Coordinates of C-alpha atoms in Angstrom, one line a residue:
X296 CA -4.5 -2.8 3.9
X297 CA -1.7 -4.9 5.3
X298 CA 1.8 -5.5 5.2
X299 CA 4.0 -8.1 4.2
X300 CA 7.9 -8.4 5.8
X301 CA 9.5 -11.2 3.7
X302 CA 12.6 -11.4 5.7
X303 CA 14.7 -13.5 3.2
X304 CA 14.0 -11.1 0.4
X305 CA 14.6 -8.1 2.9
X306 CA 11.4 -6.4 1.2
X307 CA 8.2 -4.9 2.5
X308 CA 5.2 -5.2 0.6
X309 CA 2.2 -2.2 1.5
X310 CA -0.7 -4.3 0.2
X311 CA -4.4 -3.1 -0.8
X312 CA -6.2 -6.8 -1.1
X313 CA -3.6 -8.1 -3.2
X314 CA -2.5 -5.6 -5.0
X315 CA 1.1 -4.1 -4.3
X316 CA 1.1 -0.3 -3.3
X317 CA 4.7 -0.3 -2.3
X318 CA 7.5 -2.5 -2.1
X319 CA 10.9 -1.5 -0.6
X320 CA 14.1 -2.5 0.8
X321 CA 14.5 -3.1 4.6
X322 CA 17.0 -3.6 7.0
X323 CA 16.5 -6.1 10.0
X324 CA 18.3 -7.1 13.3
X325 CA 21.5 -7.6 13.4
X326 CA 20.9 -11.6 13.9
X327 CA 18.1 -12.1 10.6
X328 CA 17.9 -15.6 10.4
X329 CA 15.3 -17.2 12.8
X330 CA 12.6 -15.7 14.9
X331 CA 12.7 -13.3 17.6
X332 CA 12.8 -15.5 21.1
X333 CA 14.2 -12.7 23.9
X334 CA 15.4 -9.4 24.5
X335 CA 18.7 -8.3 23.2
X336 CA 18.8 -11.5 20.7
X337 CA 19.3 -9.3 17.4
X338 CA 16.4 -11.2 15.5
X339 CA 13.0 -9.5 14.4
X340 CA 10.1 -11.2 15.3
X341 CA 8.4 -13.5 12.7
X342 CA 3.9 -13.8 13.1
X343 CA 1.3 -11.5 12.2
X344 CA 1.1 -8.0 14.5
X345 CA -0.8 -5.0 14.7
X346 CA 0.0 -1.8 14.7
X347 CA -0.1 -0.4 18.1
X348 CA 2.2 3.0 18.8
X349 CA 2.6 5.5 15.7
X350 CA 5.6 8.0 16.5
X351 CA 5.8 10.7 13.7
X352 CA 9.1 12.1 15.7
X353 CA 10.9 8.3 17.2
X354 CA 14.3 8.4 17.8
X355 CA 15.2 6.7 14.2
X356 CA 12.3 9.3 12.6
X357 CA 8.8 7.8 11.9
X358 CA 7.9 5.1 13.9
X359 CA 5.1 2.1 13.2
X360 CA 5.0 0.0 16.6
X361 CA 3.8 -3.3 16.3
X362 CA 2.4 -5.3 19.1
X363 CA 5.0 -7.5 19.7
X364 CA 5.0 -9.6 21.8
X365 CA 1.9 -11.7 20.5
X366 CA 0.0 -14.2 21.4
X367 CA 1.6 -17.1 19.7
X368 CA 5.4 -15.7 21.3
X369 CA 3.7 -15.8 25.0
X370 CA 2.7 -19.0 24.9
X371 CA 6.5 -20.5 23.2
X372 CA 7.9 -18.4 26.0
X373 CA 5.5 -19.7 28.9
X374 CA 5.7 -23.3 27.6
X375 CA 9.8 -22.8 27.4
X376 CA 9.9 -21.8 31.0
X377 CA 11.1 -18.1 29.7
X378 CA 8.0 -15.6 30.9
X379 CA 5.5 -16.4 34.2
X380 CA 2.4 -16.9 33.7
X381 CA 1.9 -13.7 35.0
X382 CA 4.1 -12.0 31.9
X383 CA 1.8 -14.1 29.5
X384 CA -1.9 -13.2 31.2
X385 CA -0.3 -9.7 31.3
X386 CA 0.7 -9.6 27.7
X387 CA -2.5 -11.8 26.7
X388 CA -4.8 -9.1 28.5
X389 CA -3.2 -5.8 27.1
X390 CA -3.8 -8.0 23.5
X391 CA -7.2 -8.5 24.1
X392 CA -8.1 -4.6 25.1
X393 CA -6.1 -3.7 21.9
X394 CA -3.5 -2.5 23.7
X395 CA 0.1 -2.6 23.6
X396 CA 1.6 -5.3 25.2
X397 CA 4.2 -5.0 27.9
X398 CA 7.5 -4.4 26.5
X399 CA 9.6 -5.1 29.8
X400 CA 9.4 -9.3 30.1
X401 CA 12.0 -11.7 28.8
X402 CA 10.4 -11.6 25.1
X403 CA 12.1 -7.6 24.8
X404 CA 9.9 -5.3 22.7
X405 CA 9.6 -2.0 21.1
X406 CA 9.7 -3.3 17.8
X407 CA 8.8 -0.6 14.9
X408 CA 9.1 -0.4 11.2
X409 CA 11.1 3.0 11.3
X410 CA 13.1 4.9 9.0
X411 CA 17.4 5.1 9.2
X412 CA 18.2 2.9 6.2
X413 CA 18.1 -0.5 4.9
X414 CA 21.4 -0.8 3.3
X415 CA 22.2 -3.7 6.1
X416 CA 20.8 -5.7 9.2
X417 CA 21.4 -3.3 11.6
X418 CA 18.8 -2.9 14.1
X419 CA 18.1 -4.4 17.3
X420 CA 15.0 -6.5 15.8
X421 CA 13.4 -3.3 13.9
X422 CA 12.6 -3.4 10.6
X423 CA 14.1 -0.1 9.0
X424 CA 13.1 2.1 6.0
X425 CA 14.5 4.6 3.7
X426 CA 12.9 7.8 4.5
X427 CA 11.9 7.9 0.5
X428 CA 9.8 4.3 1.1
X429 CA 8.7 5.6 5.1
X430 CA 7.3 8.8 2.7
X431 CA 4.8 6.4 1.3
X432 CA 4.1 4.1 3.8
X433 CA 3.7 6.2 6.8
X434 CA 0.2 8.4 5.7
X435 CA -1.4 4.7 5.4
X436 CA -0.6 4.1 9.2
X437 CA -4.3 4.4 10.1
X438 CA -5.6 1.7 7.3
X439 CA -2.8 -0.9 8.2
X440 CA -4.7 -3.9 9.8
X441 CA -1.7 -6.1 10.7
X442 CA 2.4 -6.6 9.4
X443 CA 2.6 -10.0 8.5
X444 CA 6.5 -10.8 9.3
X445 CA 7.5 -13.5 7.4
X446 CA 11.1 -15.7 7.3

């Protein structure tokens, strides 16, 4: 299973192959249009991520963490001057081991699909739920292989 974040149609699509098992209204960051580049920007990221945190009590309810930052935003960062090489080996690393990357360089972090509404963008970069749609989504959790966030 995967998921699909279509950011101009503000839906999420729960896939199985390439059949539909849920779509749903979301809410993004409070700045939509273009890709996440740094912390505090308002935007939610746009590549592929797995899942790498599950919080069935976050602070907006339940919580998918992706691991965000990727790959592909290190190396933009590194080659814009943003991160160190040290952030990017760091978050490249932590990638590699399937782990979550470090959320406390210049790229931000913490980025979940989590419930608290989807009646606007709202969030800080998040991608946000009604707790109806998080119902469904949430026991799959373990068979998500990636969110695929797309503009």
């Amino acid at each position: 299973m995967h998921v699909i974040i279509r950011k101009n149609e503000r839906r999420l699509y729960l896939m199985d192959g390439a059949r539909v098992l849920l779509c749903a209204p979301v809410g993004l960051g409070r700045t939509p249009v273009g890709a996440k580049q740094r912390e505090g920007d308002g935007k939610t990221p746009e590549g592929s991520y797995p899942l790498c945190l599950i919080k069935p009590n976050g602070k907006y309810g339940r919580s998918l963490g992706l691991a965000y930052p990727g790959l592909a935003d290190a190396q933009a960062a590194l080659d814009s001057g943003l991160i160190a090489q040290t952030d990017y080996q760091a978050i490249a690393s932590a990638l590699a081991a399937h782990r979550r990357p470090p959320w406390g360089t210049p790229l931000g972090g913490e980025i979940y699909i989590h419930e608290g509404g989807a009646q606007e963008d709202w969030t800080q970069g998040c991608i946000a739920l009604n707790t109806g749609d998080m119902d469904l989504l949430f026991p799959h959790h373990a068979e998500i292989a990636r969110v695929d966030i797309l503009p």
